[in-house]
Amino acid sequence: MASNQETLVTVFGGSGFLGRNVVRALAKRGFRIRVAVRRPELAGHLQPLGRVGQIHAVQANLRYPASVQAAMRDSHVAINLVGILTASGAQSFDAVQAKGAETVAQAAAAAGARMVHVSAIGADENALAAYARSKAAGEKAVLAAVPAATILRPSVVFGPEDQFTNRFAALARISPMLPLIGGGATRMQPVYVGDVATAVAKAVDGKAKAGATYELGGPEVLTMREIMEIILAITERKRMLISLPFGLAKLQARFLQFAPGALKLTPDQVELLKSDNVVSDAAKTAGLTLEGLGITPDSMEAVAPQYLWRFRAAGQFQRKSA
């Protein structure tokens, strides 16, 4: 096997939330990194993550196979991180998370490259949520093209600049009450973005089982109500938590799917909340988890205060700083 410095890793979606952390983890291990993104001129923020010349951005769009093939030229490993939380126009779930994953996998196979594909816990071809169905279709397409590919399925990912904890903290700043869809009983296993990035890097480094599907979760299983309570405690805000039945939430989502920022809620997201998002017993038994990769996961309560402090009321923060 070639040394890390001789190994070229092409990261699709490397400029996003998870992507930045993956690029950092790969750079620390000395890999040569090609970041394939739709707008490479906007990926300059990645350069300081590695040494001079180690990280190079190129243009690629998963909806255009020729650009993906060009990005994969001479690469030894492909990493696909591309995913969307909401569909819009040509950026549909199927186009990005199913067909897009297939395009990357086929390019990797043509280049004779290994592949690491990041999917999501809950991927299920029979799911009612289009997001979950497209994730399952993407996994199937990847393994068809590259049978030895490693699939990583994280639970909901948190960390600086995430669209999860930051979203609810921002909502708590402007609203006197927070909705608990389905009563807030849905269970999740929030996983720190740095731990997911380390898992990706370990897979690239050959530390993961070929052809296996890993499920990545944090150290705690929490209900949505418990997660909201943690966020409110960190930001030192008192807000009413109001239970919202799934039916009413889906009705409201028909309108809120067009709302901006933290207020946005789609019917598909409501559908996703009907199912728990936790590491399965089967994955634990098989050792296909973070712990199985030798990673001790960080908890949301330990990490989130490091970046959610900015959502505290100004007066409260000033008193604590005095």
PDB file of C-alpha atoms in Angstrom:
ATOM      1  CA  MET A   1       0.000   0.000   0.000  1.00  0.00           C
ATOM      2  CA  ALA A   2       1.256   3.482  -0.904  1.00  0.00           C
ATOM      3  CA  SER A   3       2.242   5.832   1.909  1.00  0.00           C
ATOM      4  CA  ASN A   4      -0.184   8.558   2.903  1.00  0.00           C
ATOM      5  CA  GLN A   5       1.918  11.219   1.165  1.00  0.00           C
ATOM      6  CA  GLU A   6       1.680   9.229  -2.059  1.00  0.00           C
ATOM      7  CA  THR A   7      -2.052   8.624  -1.728  1.00  0.00           C
ATOM      8  CA  LEU A   8      -4.397  11.027  -3.508  1.00  0.00           C
ATOM      9  CA  VAL A   9      -7.840  11.232  -1.917  1.00  0.00           C
ATOM     10  CA  THR A  10     -10.652  12.969  -3.776  1.00  0.00           C
ATOM     11  CA  VAL A  11     -13.330  14.315  -1.461  1.00  0.00           C
ATOM     12  CA  PHE A  12     -16.696  15.100  -3.027  1.00  0.00           C
ATOM     13  CA  GLY A  13     -18.523  17.674  -0.908  1.00  0.00           C
ATOM     14  CA  GLY A  14     -15.357  18.608   0.952  1.00  0.00           C
ATOM     15  CA  SER A  15     -16.245  22.248   1.549  1.00  0.00           C
ATOM     16  CA  GLY A  16     -19.371  21.608   3.627  1.00  0.00           C
ATOM     17  CA  PHE A  17     -19.874  21.190   7.365  1.00  0.00           C
ATOM     18  CA  LEU A  18     -18.684  17.584   7.540  1.00  0.00           C
ATOM     19  CA  GLY A  19     -16.336  18.059   4.594  1.00  0.00           C
ATOM     20  CA  ARG A  20     -14.175  20.669   6.303  1.00  0.00           C
ATOM     21  CA  ASN A  21     -13.627  18.353   9.244  1.00  0.00           C
ATOM     22  CA  VAL A  22     -12.845  15.391   6.977  1.00  0.00           C
ATOM     23  CA  VAL A  23     -10.300  17.438   5.015  1.00  0.00           C
ATOM     24  CA  ARG A  24      -8.665  18.507   8.297  1.00  0.00           C
ATOM     25  CA  ALA A  25      -8.481  14.895   9.525  1.00  0.00           C
ATOM     26  CA  LEU A  26      -6.982  13.708   6.230  1.00  0.00           C
ATOM     27  CA  ALA A  27      -4.478  16.568   6.150  1.00  0.00           C
ATOM     28  CA  LYS A  28      -3.234  15.679   9.633  1.00  0.00           C
ATOM     29  CA  ARG A  29      -2.546  12.160   8.369  1.00  0.00           C
ATOM     30  CA  GLY A  30      -0.510  13.500   5.455  1.00  0.00           C
ATOM     31  CA  PHE A  31      -2.754  12.509   2.546  1.00  0.00           C
ATOM     32  CA  ARG A  32      -2.810  14.489  -0.683  1.00  0.00           C
ATOM     33  CA  ILE A  33      -6.307  15.886  -0.964  1.00  0.00           C
ATOM     34  CA  ARG A  34      -8.353  16.905  -3.977  1.00  0.00           C
ATOM     35  CA  VAL A  35     -11.598  18.607  -2.988  1.00  0.00           C
ATOM     36  CA  ALA A  36     -14.284  18.264  -5.654  1.00  0.00           C
ATOM     37  CA  VAL A  37     -16.969  20.938  -5.329  1.00  0.00           C
ATOM     38  CA  ARG A  38     -19.374  22.835  -7.559  1.00  0.00           C
ATOM     39  CA  ARG A  39     -17.730  26.191  -6.785  1.00  0.00           C
ATOM     40  CA  PRO A  40     -13.973  25.664  -6.206  1.00  0.00           C
ATOM     41  CA  GLU A  41     -13.386  29.423  -6.021  1.00  0.00           C
ATOM     42  CA  LEU A  42     -15.358  29.374  -2.756  1.00  0.00           C
ATOM     43  CA  ALA A  43     -13.230  26.608  -1.199  1.00  0.00           C
ATOM     44  CA  GLY A  44     -10.229  28.771  -0.320  1.00  0.00           C
ATOM     45  CA  HIS A  45     -11.003  28.394   3.392  1.00  0.00           C
ATOM     46  CA  LEU A  46      -9.737  24.808   3.178  1.00  0.00           C
ATOM     47  CA  GLN A  47      -6.166  25.724   2.281  1.00  0.00           C
ATOM     48  CA  PRO A  48      -5.013  26.583   5.842  1.00  0.00           C
ATOM     49  CA  LEU A  49      -6.080  23.087   6.985  1.00  0.00           C
ATOM     50  CA  GLY A  50      -2.998  21.518   5.403  1.00  0.00           C
ATOM     51  CA  ARG A  51       0.527  22.280   4.319  1.00  0.00           C
ATOM     52  CA  VAL A  52       1.323  24.246   1.153  1.00  0.00           C
ATOM     53  CA  GLY A  53       0.177  22.339  -1.911  1.00  0.00           C
ATOM     54  CA  GLN A  54      -1.471  19.527   0.053  1.00  0.00           C
ATOM     55  CA  ILE A  55      -5.084  20.555  -0.633  1.00  0.00           C
ATOM     56  CA  HIS A  56      -6.341  21.388  -4.107  1.00  0.00           C
ATOM     57  CA  ALA A  57      -9.923  22.268  -5.112  1.00  0.00           C
ATOM     58  CA  VAL A  58     -11.406  21.259  -8.481  1.00  0.00           C
ATOM     59  CA  GLN A  59     -14.814  21.711 -10.088  1.00  0.00           C
ATOM     60  CA  ALA A  60     -17.263  18.797 -10.119  1.00  0.00           C
ATOM     61  CA  ASN A  61     -21.028  18.460 -10.125  1.00  0.00           C
ATOM     62  CA  LEU A  62     -22.550  15.052  -9.362  1.00  0.00           C
ATOM     63  CA  ARG A  63     -25.245  15.676 -11.964  1.00  0.00           C
ATOM     64  CA  TYR A  64     -22.542  15.791 -14.678  1.00  0.00           C
ATOM     65  CA  PRO A  65     -20.619  12.474 -14.834  1.00  0.00           C
ATOM     66  CA  ALA A  66     -17.813  13.866 -17.005  1.00  0.00           C
ATOM     67  CA  SER A  67     -16.865  16.384 -14.303  1.00  0.00           C
ATOM     68  CA  VAL A  68     -16.844  13.626 -11.670  1.00  0.00           C
ATOM     69  CA  GLN A  69     -14.657  11.401 -13.851  1.00  0.00           C
ATOM     70  CA  ALA A  70     -12.226  14.272 -14.366  1.00  0.00           C
ATOM     71  CA  ALA A  71     -12.060  14.914 -10.625  1.00  0.00           C
ATOM     72  CA  MET A  72     -11.262  11.243 -10.010  1.00  0.00           C
ATOM     73  CA  ARG A  73      -8.338  11.118 -12.437  1.00  0.00           C
ATOM     74  CA  ASP A  74      -5.260   9.452 -10.836  1.00  0.00           C
ATOM     75  CA  SER A  75      -7.040   9.232  -7.440  1.00  0.00           C
ATOM     76  CA  HIS A  76      -6.495   6.302  -5.105  1.00  0.00           C
ATOM     77  CA  VAL A  77      -9.530   6.881  -2.856  1.00  0.00           C
ATOM     78  CA  ALA A  78     -12.908   8.545  -3.353  1.00  0.00           C
ATOM     79  CA  ILE A  79     -14.940   9.939  -0.459  1.00  0.00           C
ATOM     80  CA  ASN A  80     -18.539  10.920  -1.071  1.00  0.00           C
ATOM     81  CA  LEU A  81     -19.963  13.332   1.502  1.00  0.00           C
ATOM     82  CA  VAL A  82     -22.514  15.037  -0.733  1.00  0.00           C
ATOM     83  CA  GLY A  83     -25.972  15.197   0.782  1.00  0.00           C
ATOM     84  CA  ILE A  84     -28.870  17.599   1.198  1.00  0.00           C
ATOM     85  CA  LEU A  85     -31.429  18.088   3.972  1.00  0.00           C
ATOM     86  CA  THR A  86     -34.046  19.656   1.726  1.00  0.00           C
ATOM     87  CA  ALA A  87     -34.698  19.180  -1.983  1.00  0.00           C
ATOM     88  CA  SER A  88     -34.941  22.131  -4.352  1.00  0.00           C
ATOM     89  CA  GLY A  89     -35.335  22.175  -8.128  1.00  0.00           C
ATOM     90  CA  ALA A  90     -32.734  20.032  -9.880  1.00  0.00           C
ATOM     91  CA  GLN A  91     -31.164  19.281  -6.483  1.00  0.00           C
ATOM     92  CA  SER A  92     -33.639  16.516  -5.672  1.00  0.00           C
ATOM     93  CA  PHE A  93     -32.923  13.757  -3.160  1.00  0.00           C
ATOM     94  CA  ASP A  94     -32.707  11.170  -5.929  1.00  0.00           C
ATOM     95  CA  ALA A  95     -30.457  13.322  -8.123  1.00  0.00           C
ATOM     96  CA  VAL A  96     -27.999  14.099  -5.322  1.00  0.00           C
ATOM     97  CA  GLN A  97     -28.115  11.193  -2.871  1.00  0.00           C
ATOM     98  CA  ALA A  98     -28.990   8.283  -5.165  1.00  0.00           C
ATOM     99  CA  LYS A  99     -27.872   9.032  -8.714  1.00  0.00           C
ATOM    100  CA  GLY A 100     -25.076  11.308  -7.480  1.00  0.00           C
ATOM    101  CA  ALA A 101     -23.645   8.581  -5.255  1.00  0.00           C
ATOM    102  CA  GLU A 102     -23.830   6.150  -8.167  1.00  0.00           C
ATOM    103  CA  THR A 103     -21.927   8.577 -10.404  1.00  0.00           C
ATOM    104  CA  VAL A 104     -19.106   8.908  -7.857  1.00  0.00           C
ATOM    105  CA  ALA A 105     -18.949   5.140  -7.339  1.00  0.00           C
ATOM    106  CA  GLN A 106     -18.801   4.429 -11.056  1.00  0.00           C
ATOM    107  CA  ALA A 107     -16.002   6.975 -11.464  1.00  0.00           C
ATOM    108  CA  ALA A 108     -14.139   5.382  -8.544  1.00  0.00           C
ATOM    109  CA  ALA A 109     -14.536   1.923 -10.087  1.00  0.00           C
ATOM    110  CA  ALA A 110     -13.267   3.177 -13.449  1.00  0.00           C
ATOM    111  CA  ALA A 111     -10.217   4.691 -11.729  1.00  0.00           C
ATOM    112  CA  GLY A 112      -9.595   1.533  -9.684  1.00  0.00           C
ATOM    113  CA  ALA A 113      -9.976   3.577  -6.503  1.00  0.00           C
ATOM    114  CA  ARG A 114     -11.241   2.557  -3.076  1.00  0.00           C
ATOM    115  CA  MET A 115     -14.335   4.326  -1.777  1.00  0.00           C
ATOM    116  CA  VAL A 116     -15.802   5.625   1.463  1.00  0.00           C
ATOM    117  CA  HIS A 117     -19.440   6.684   1.274  1.00  0.00           C
ATOM    118  CA  VAL A 118     -21.195   8.637   4.034  1.00  0.00           C
ATOM    119  CA  SER A 119     -24.902   7.835   4.240  1.00  0.00           C
ATOM    120  CA  ALA A 120     -27.188   8.127   7.298  1.00  0.00           C
ATOM    121  CA  ILE A 121     -28.776   5.979   9.983  1.00  0.00           C
ATOM    122  CA  GLY A 122     -32.333   5.345   8.874  1.00  0.00           C
ATOM    123  CA  ALA A 123     -31.482   4.728   5.219  1.00  0.00           C
ATOM    124  CA  ASP A 124     -34.278   2.417   4.069  1.00  0.00           C
ATOM    125  CA  GLU A 125     -35.583   1.727   0.585  1.00  0.00           C
ATOM    126  CA  ASN A 126     -39.075   1.183   2.042  1.00  0.00           C
ATOM    127  CA  ALA A 127     -39.160   4.356   4.145  1.00  0.00           C
ATOM    128  CA  LEU A 128     -41.952   6.889   3.722  1.00  0.00           C
ATOM    129  CA  ALA A 129     -39.427   9.746   3.832  1.00  0.00           C
ATOM    130  CA  ALA A 130     -37.852  10.506   0.443  1.00  0.00           C
ATOM    131  CA  TYR A 131     -34.585  11.443   2.193  1.00  0.00           C
ATOM    132  CA  ALA A 132     -34.222   7.974   3.740  1.00  0.00           C
ATOM    133  CA  ARG A 133     -35.195   6.185   0.498  1.00  0.00           C
ATOM    134  CA  SER A 134     -32.612   8.117  -1.515  1.00  0.00           C
ATOM    135  CA  LYS A 135     -29.905   7.373   1.053  1.00  0.00           C
ATOM    136  CA  ALA A 136     -30.666   3.646   0.753  1.00  0.00           C
ATOM    137  CA  ALA A 137     -30.635   3.843  -3.046  1.00  0.00           C
ATOM    138  CA  GLY A 138     -27.255   5.593  -2.876  1.00  0.00           C
ATOM    139  CA  GLU A 139     -25.782   2.842  -0.678  1.00  0.00           C
ATOM    140  CA  LYS A 140     -27.055   0.145  -3.028  1.00  0.00           C
ATOM    141  CA  ALA A 141     -25.592   1.893  -6.080  1.00  0.00           C
ATOM    142  CA  VAL A 142     -22.227   2.414  -4.382  1.00  0.00           C
ATOM    143  CA  LEU A 143     -21.869  -1.247  -3.399  1.00  0.00           C
ATOM    144  CA  ALA A 144     -22.948  -2.366  -6.875  1.00  0.00           C
ATOM    145  CA  ALA A 145     -20.118  -0.375  -8.446  1.00  0.00           C
ATOM    146  CA  VAL A 146     -17.523  -0.782  -5.659  1.00  0.00           C
ATOM    147  CA  PRO A 147     -18.386  -3.899  -3.589  1.00  0.00           C
ATOM    148  CA  ALA A 148     -15.477  -3.253  -1.187  1.00  0.00           C
ATOM    149  CA  ALA A 149     -16.652   0.294  -0.400  1.00  0.00           C
ATOM    150  CA  THR A 150     -17.027   1.265   3.253  1.00  0.00           C
ATOM    151  CA  ILE A 151     -20.406   2.780   4.154  1.00  0.00           C
ATOM    152  CA  LEU A 152     -20.637   5.078   7.177  1.00  0.00           C
ATOM    153  CA  ARG A 153     -24.075   5.879   8.586  1.00  0.00           C
ATOM    154  CA  PRO A 154     -23.975   8.649  11.207  1.00  0.00           C
ATOM    155  CA  SER A 155     -26.885   9.628  13.403  1.00  0.00           C
ATOM    156  CA  VAL A 156     -27.647  13.367  13.522  1.00  0.00           C
ATOM    157  CA  VAL A 157     -24.300  15.208  13.419  1.00  0.00           C
ATOM    158  CA  PHE A 158     -23.565  18.164  15.697  1.00  0.00           C
ATOM    159  CA  GLY A 159     -20.712  20.641  15.944  1.00  0.00           C
ATOM    160  CA  PRO A 160     -19.805  24.261  15.139  1.00  0.00           C
ATOM    161  CA  GLU A 161     -21.815  25.505  12.139  1.00  0.00           C
ATOM    162  CA  ASP A 162     -24.160  22.500  12.168  1.00  0.00           C
ATOM    163  CA  GLN A 163     -27.786  22.808  11.093  1.00  0.00           C
ATOM    164  CA  PHE A 164     -29.042  21.003  14.173  1.00  0.00           C
ATOM    165  CA  THR A 165     -28.034  22.465  17.546  1.00  0.00           C
ATOM    166  CA  ASN A 166     -27.408  25.900  16.032  1.00  0.00           C
ATOM    167  CA  ARG A 167     -30.827  25.872  14.431  1.00  0.00           C
ATOM    168  CA  PHE A 168     -32.698  25.267  17.682  1.00  0.00           C
ATOM    169  CA  ALA A 169     -30.484  27.700  19.581  1.00  0.00           C
ATOM    170  CA  ALA A 170     -31.280  30.356  16.981  1.00  0.00           C
ATOM    171  CA  LEU A 171     -34.989  29.545  17.185  1.00  0.00           C
ATOM    172  CA  ALA A 172     -34.885  29.870  20.976  1.00  0.00           C
ATOM    173  CA  ARG A 173     -33.415  33.343  20.540  1.00  0.00           C
ATOM    174  CA  ILE A 174     -36.454  34.610  18.602  1.00  0.00           C
ATOM    175  CA  SER A 175     -39.356  32.508  19.876  1.00  0.00           C
ATOM    176  CA  PRO A 176     -40.896  32.210  23.372  1.00  0.00           C
ATOM    177  CA  MET A 177     -41.780  28.584  22.696  1.00  0.00           C
ATOM    178  CA  LEU A 178     -40.250  25.619  20.882  1.00  0.00           C
ATOM    179  CA  PRO A 179     -42.263  22.858  19.195  1.00  0.00           C
ATOM    180  CA  LEU A 180     -41.736  19.203  20.073  1.00  0.00           C
ATOM    181  CA  ILE A 181     -42.912  17.314  17.014  1.00  0.00           C
ATOM    182  CA  GLY A 182     -44.596  14.084  18.028  1.00  0.00           C
ATOM    183  CA  GLY A 183     -44.211  15.115  21.657  1.00  0.00           C
ATOM    184  CA  GLY A 184     -40.411  15.098  21.406  1.00  0.00           C
ATOM    185  CA  ALA A 185     -40.253  11.340  22.008  1.00  0.00           C
ATOM    186  CA  THR A 186     -38.133  10.506  18.954  1.00  0.00           C
ATOM    187  CA  ARG A 187     -34.794   9.076  20.079  1.00  0.00           C
ATOM    188  CA  MET A 188     -31.501  10.167  18.531  1.00  0.00           C
ATOM    189  CA  GLN A 189     -27.829   9.481  19.166  1.00  0.00           C
ATOM    190  CA  PRO A 190     -26.147  12.813  18.325  1.00  0.00           C
ATOM    191  CA  VAL A 191     -22.603  12.293  17.062  1.00  0.00           C
ATOM    192  CA  TYR A 192     -19.824  14.898  17.070  1.00  0.00           C
ATOM    193  CA  VAL A 193     -18.649  15.938  13.614  1.00  0.00           C
ATOM    194  CA  GLY A 194     -15.014  15.490  14.627  1.00  0.00           C
ATOM    195  CA  ASP A 195     -15.675  11.844  15.503  1.00  0.00           C
ATOM    196  CA  VAL A 196     -17.370  11.211  12.152  1.00  0.00           C
ATOM    197  CA  ALA A 197     -14.434  12.850  10.349  1.00  0.00           C
ATOM    198  CA  THR A 198     -12.002  10.634  12.266  1.00  0.00           C
ATOM    199  CA  ALA A 199     -14.027   7.570  11.234  1.00  0.00           C
ATOM    200  CA  VAL A 200     -13.795   8.627   7.583  1.00  0.00           C
ATOM    201  CA  ALA A 201     -10.029   9.132   7.889  1.00  0.00           C
ATOM    202  CA  LYS A 202      -9.603   5.729   9.540  1.00  0.00           C
ATOM    203  CA  ALA A 203     -11.542   4.126   6.695  1.00  0.00           C
ATOM    204  CA  VAL A 204      -9.254   5.817   4.171  1.00  0.00           C
ATOM    205  CA  ASP A 205      -6.290   4.599   6.212  1.00  0.00           C
ATOM    206  CA  GLY A 206      -7.502   1.014   5.819  1.00  0.00           C
ATOM    207  CA  LYS A 207      -8.682   0.618   9.420  1.00  0.00           C
ATOM    208  CA  ALA A 208     -12.307  -0.179   8.493  1.00  0.00           C
ATOM    209  CA  LYS A 209     -13.675  -3.434   7.092  1.00  0.00           C
ATOM    210  CA  ALA A 210     -14.095  -3.437   3.325  1.00  0.00           C
ATOM    211  CA  GLY A 211     -17.692  -3.743   2.160  1.00  0.00           C
ATOM    212  CA  ALA A 212     -19.041  -3.136   5.671  1.00  0.00           C
ATOM    213  CA  THR A 213     -21.664  -0.653   6.842  1.00  0.00           C
ATOM    214  CA  TYR A 214     -20.822   1.182  10.079  1.00  0.00           C
ATOM    215  CA  GLU A 215     -23.373   3.023  12.228  1.00  0.00           C
ATOM    216  CA  LEU A 216     -21.958   6.046  14.025  1.00  0.00           C
ATOM    217  CA  GLY A 217     -23.575   7.438  17.154  1.00  0.00           C
ATOM    218  CA  GLY A 218     -22.520   9.438  20.177  1.00  0.00           C
ATOM    219  CA  PRO A 219     -22.227   8.109  23.736  1.00  0.00           C
ATOM    220  CA  GLU A 220     -25.843   8.904  24.644  1.00  0.00           C
ATOM    221  CA  VAL A 221     -29.290   8.138  23.266  1.00  0.00           C
ATOM    222  CA  LEU A 222     -31.472  11.212  23.824  1.00  0.00           C
ATOM    223  CA  THR A 223     -35.056  12.108  23.006  1.00  0.00           C
ATOM    224  CA  MET A 224     -35.730  15.291  21.083  1.00  0.00           C
ATOM    225  CA  ARG A 225     -37.155  16.759  24.286  1.00  0.00           C
ATOM    226  CA  GLU A 226     -33.913  16.011  26.136  1.00  0.00           C
ATOM    227  CA  ILE A 227     -31.859  17.508  23.313  1.00  0.00           C
ATOM    228  CA  MET A 228     -33.917  20.712  23.399  1.00  0.00           C
ATOM    229  CA  GLU A 229     -33.523  20.900  27.177  1.00  0.00           C
ATOM    230  CA  ILE A 230     -29.740  20.568  26.845  1.00  0.00           C
ATOM    231  CA  ILE A 231     -29.619  23.343  24.240  1.00  0.00           C
ATOM    232  CA  LEU A 232     -31.753  25.628  26.404  1.00  0.00           C
ATOM    233  CA  ALA A 233     -29.539  24.930  29.432  1.00  0.00           C
ATOM    234  CA  ILE A 234     -26.360  25.711  27.478  1.00  0.00           C
ATOM    235  CA  THR A 235     -27.784  28.951  26.062  1.00  0.00           C
ATOM    236  CA  GLU A 236     -29.328  29.853  29.439  1.00  0.00           C
ATOM    237  CA  ARG A 237     -32.758  30.510  27.973  1.00  0.00           C
ATOM    238  CA  LYS A 238     -36.125  29.539  29.405  1.00  0.00           C
ATOM    239  CA  ARG A 239     -38.622  28.603  26.729  1.00  0.00           C
ATOM    240  CA  MET A 240     -41.888  26.674  26.733  1.00  0.00           C
ATOM    241  CA  LEU A 241     -41.680  23.276  25.046  1.00  0.00           C
ATOM    242  CA  ILE A 242     -44.975  22.656  23.259  1.00  0.00           C
ATOM    243  CA  SER A 243     -45.958  19.183  22.006  1.00  0.00           C
ATOM    244  CA  LEU A 244     -47.029  19.193  18.366  1.00  0.00           C
ATOM    245  CA  PRO A 245     -48.791  16.080  16.971  1.00  0.00           C
ATOM    246  CA  PHE A 246     -47.269  14.668  13.773  1.00  0.00           C
ATOM    247  CA  GLY A 247     -50.417  15.381  11.761  1.00  0.00           C
ATOM    248  CA  LEU A 248     -50.500  19.050  12.712  1.00  0.00           C
ATOM    249  CA  ALA A 249     -46.733  19.362  12.227  1.00  0.00           C
ATOM    250  CA  LYS A 250     -47.007  17.962   8.699  1.00  0.00           C
ATOM    251  CA  LEU A 251     -49.810  20.393   7.907  1.00  0.00           C
ATOM    252  CA  GLN A 252     -47.739  23.339   9.130  1.00  0.00           C
ATOM    253  CA  ALA A 253     -44.706  22.031   7.224  1.00  0.00           C
ATOM    254  CA  ARG A 254     -46.562  22.531   3.946  1.00  0.00           C
ATOM    255  CA  PHE A 255     -46.165  26.247   4.561  1.00  0.00           C
ATOM    256  CA  LEU A 256     -42.956  26.295   6.634  1.00  0.00           C
ATOM    257  CA  GLN A 257     -41.022  24.488   3.890  1.00  0.00           C
ATOM    258  CA  PHE A 258     -40.837  27.892   2.212  1.00  0.00           C
ATOM    259  CA  ALA A 259     -39.730  29.720   5.366  1.00  0.00           C
ATOM    260  CA  PRO A 260     -36.169  31.021   5.794  1.00  0.00           C
ATOM    261  CA  GLY A 261     -33.488  29.891   8.242  1.00  0.00           C
ATOM    262  CA  ALA A 262     -34.384  28.242  11.530  1.00  0.00           C
ATOM    263  CA  LEU A 263     -38.142  28.402  10.822  1.00  0.00           C
ATOM    264  CA  LYS A 264     -37.888  26.051   7.832  1.00  0.00           C
ATOM    265  CA  LEU A 265     -39.602  22.673   8.225  1.00  0.00           C
ATOM    266  CA  THR A 266     -40.525  20.275   5.426  1.00  0.00           C
ATOM    267  CA  PRO A 267     -43.116  17.467   5.369  1.00  0.00           C
ATOM    268  CA  ASP A 268     -40.290  15.008   4.674  1.00  0.00           C
ATOM    269  CA  GLN A 269     -38.451  16.107   7.833  1.00  0.00           C
ATOM    270  CA  VAL A 270     -41.606  15.506   9.855  1.00  0.00           C
ATOM    271  CA  GLU A 271     -41.805  12.017   8.350  1.00  0.00           C
ATOM    272  CA  LEU A 272     -38.192  11.342   9.391  1.00  0.00           C
ATOM    273  CA  LEU A 273     -39.000  12.252  13.001  1.00  0.00           C
ATOM    274  CA  LYS A 274     -41.476   9.379  13.222  1.00  0.00           C
ATOM    275  CA  SER A 275     -38.559   6.937  13.459  1.00  0.00           C
ATOM    276  CA  ASP A 276     -35.746   6.716  16.029  1.00  0.00           C
ATOM    277  CA  ASN A 277     -32.258   7.528  14.760  1.00  0.00           C
ATOM    278  CA  VAL A 278     -29.940   5.345  16.847  1.00  0.00           C
ATOM    279  CA  VAL A 279     -27.209   2.750  16.359  1.00  0.00           C
ATOM    280  CA  SER A 280     -28.721  -0.724  15.953  1.00  0.00           C
ATOM    281  CA  ASP A 281     -27.959  -3.680  18.225  1.00  0.00           C
ATOM    282  CA  ALA A 282     -26.739  -5.581  15.149  1.00  0.00           C
ATOM    283  CA  ALA A 283     -24.079  -2.929  14.454  1.00  0.00           C
ATOM    284  CA  LYS A 284     -22.969  -2.986  18.097  1.00  0.00           C
ATOM    285  CA  THR A 285     -22.673  -6.773  18.134  1.00  0.00           C
ATOM    286  CA  ALA A 286     -20.650  -6.763  14.909  1.00  0.00           C
ATOM    287  CA  GLY A 287     -18.372  -3.986  16.145  1.00  0.00           C
ATOM    288  CA  LEU A 288     -19.421  -1.742  13.260  1.00  0.00           C
ATOM    289  CA  THR A 289     -19.507   1.429  15.349  1.00  0.00           C
ATOM    290  CA  LEU A 290     -17.236   4.305  16.363  1.00  0.00           C
ATOM    291  CA  GLU A 291     -15.984   2.211  19.246  1.00  0.00           C
ATOM    292  CA  GLY A 292     -15.266  -0.607  16.797  1.00  0.00           C
ATOM    293  CA  LEU A 293     -12.978   1.801  14.957  1.00  0.00           C
ATOM    294  CA  GLY A 294     -11.181   2.655  18.178  1.00  0.00           C
ATOM    295  CA  ILE A 295     -12.928   6.017  18.592  1.00  0.00           C
ATOM    296  CA  THR A 296     -14.329   7.153  21.947  1.00  0.00           C
ATOM    297  CA  PRO A 297     -17.247   9.429  21.005  1.00  0.00           C
ATOM    298  CA  ASP A 298     -17.700  12.896  22.522  1.00  0.00           C
ATOM    299  CA  SER A 299     -21.038  13.873  24.037  1.00  0.00           C
ATOM    300  CA  MET A 300     -23.159  16.823  22.982  1.00  0.00           C
ATOM    301  CA  GLU A 301     -23.164  18.181  26.540  1.00  0.00           C
ATOM    302  CA  ALA A 302     -19.347  18.248  26.548  1.00  0.00           C
ATOM    303  CA  VAL A 303     -18.822  19.815  23.116  1.00  0.00           C
ATOM    304  CA  ALA A 304     -21.832  22.048  22.381  1.00  0.00           C
ATOM    305  CA  PRO A 305     -21.065  24.682  25.093  1.00  0.00           C
ATOM    306  CA  GLN A 306     -17.844  25.483  23.208  1.00  0.00           C
ATOM    307  CA  TYR A 307     -19.801  26.990  20.315  1.00  0.00           C
ATOM    308  CA  LEU A 308     -23.370  27.610  21.522  1.00  0.00           C
ATOM    309  CA  TRP A 309     -22.262  30.216  24.076  1.00  0.00           C
ATOM    310  CA  ARG A 310     -22.831  32.922  21.455  1.00  0.00           C
ATOM    311  CA  PHE A 311     -26.586  32.288  21.626  1.00  0.00           C
ATOM    312  CA  ARG A 312     -26.772  33.296  25.284  1.00  0.00           C
ATOM    313  CA  ALA A 313     -28.545  36.533  26.130  1.00  0.00           C
ATOM    314  CA  ALA A 314     -26.012  39.406  25.940  1.00  0.00           C
ATOM    315  CA  GLY A 315     -26.552  40.450  29.538  1.00  0.00           C
ATOM    316  CA  GLN A 316     -26.072  36.918  30.848  1.00  0.00           C
ATOM    317  CA  PHE A 317     -22.827  36.460  28.898  1.00  0.00           C
ATOM    318  CA  GLN A 318     -21.490  39.813  30.059  1.00  0.00           C
ATOM    319  CA  ARG A 319     -22.179  38.917  33.693  1.00  0.00           C
ATOM    320  CA  LYS A 320     -20.340  35.622  33.299  1.00  0.00           C
ATOM    321  CA  SER A 321     -17.405  37.388  31.609  1.00  0.00           C
ATOM    322  CA  ALA A 322     -17.118  40.067  34.269  1.00  0.00           C
TER     323      ALA A 322
END
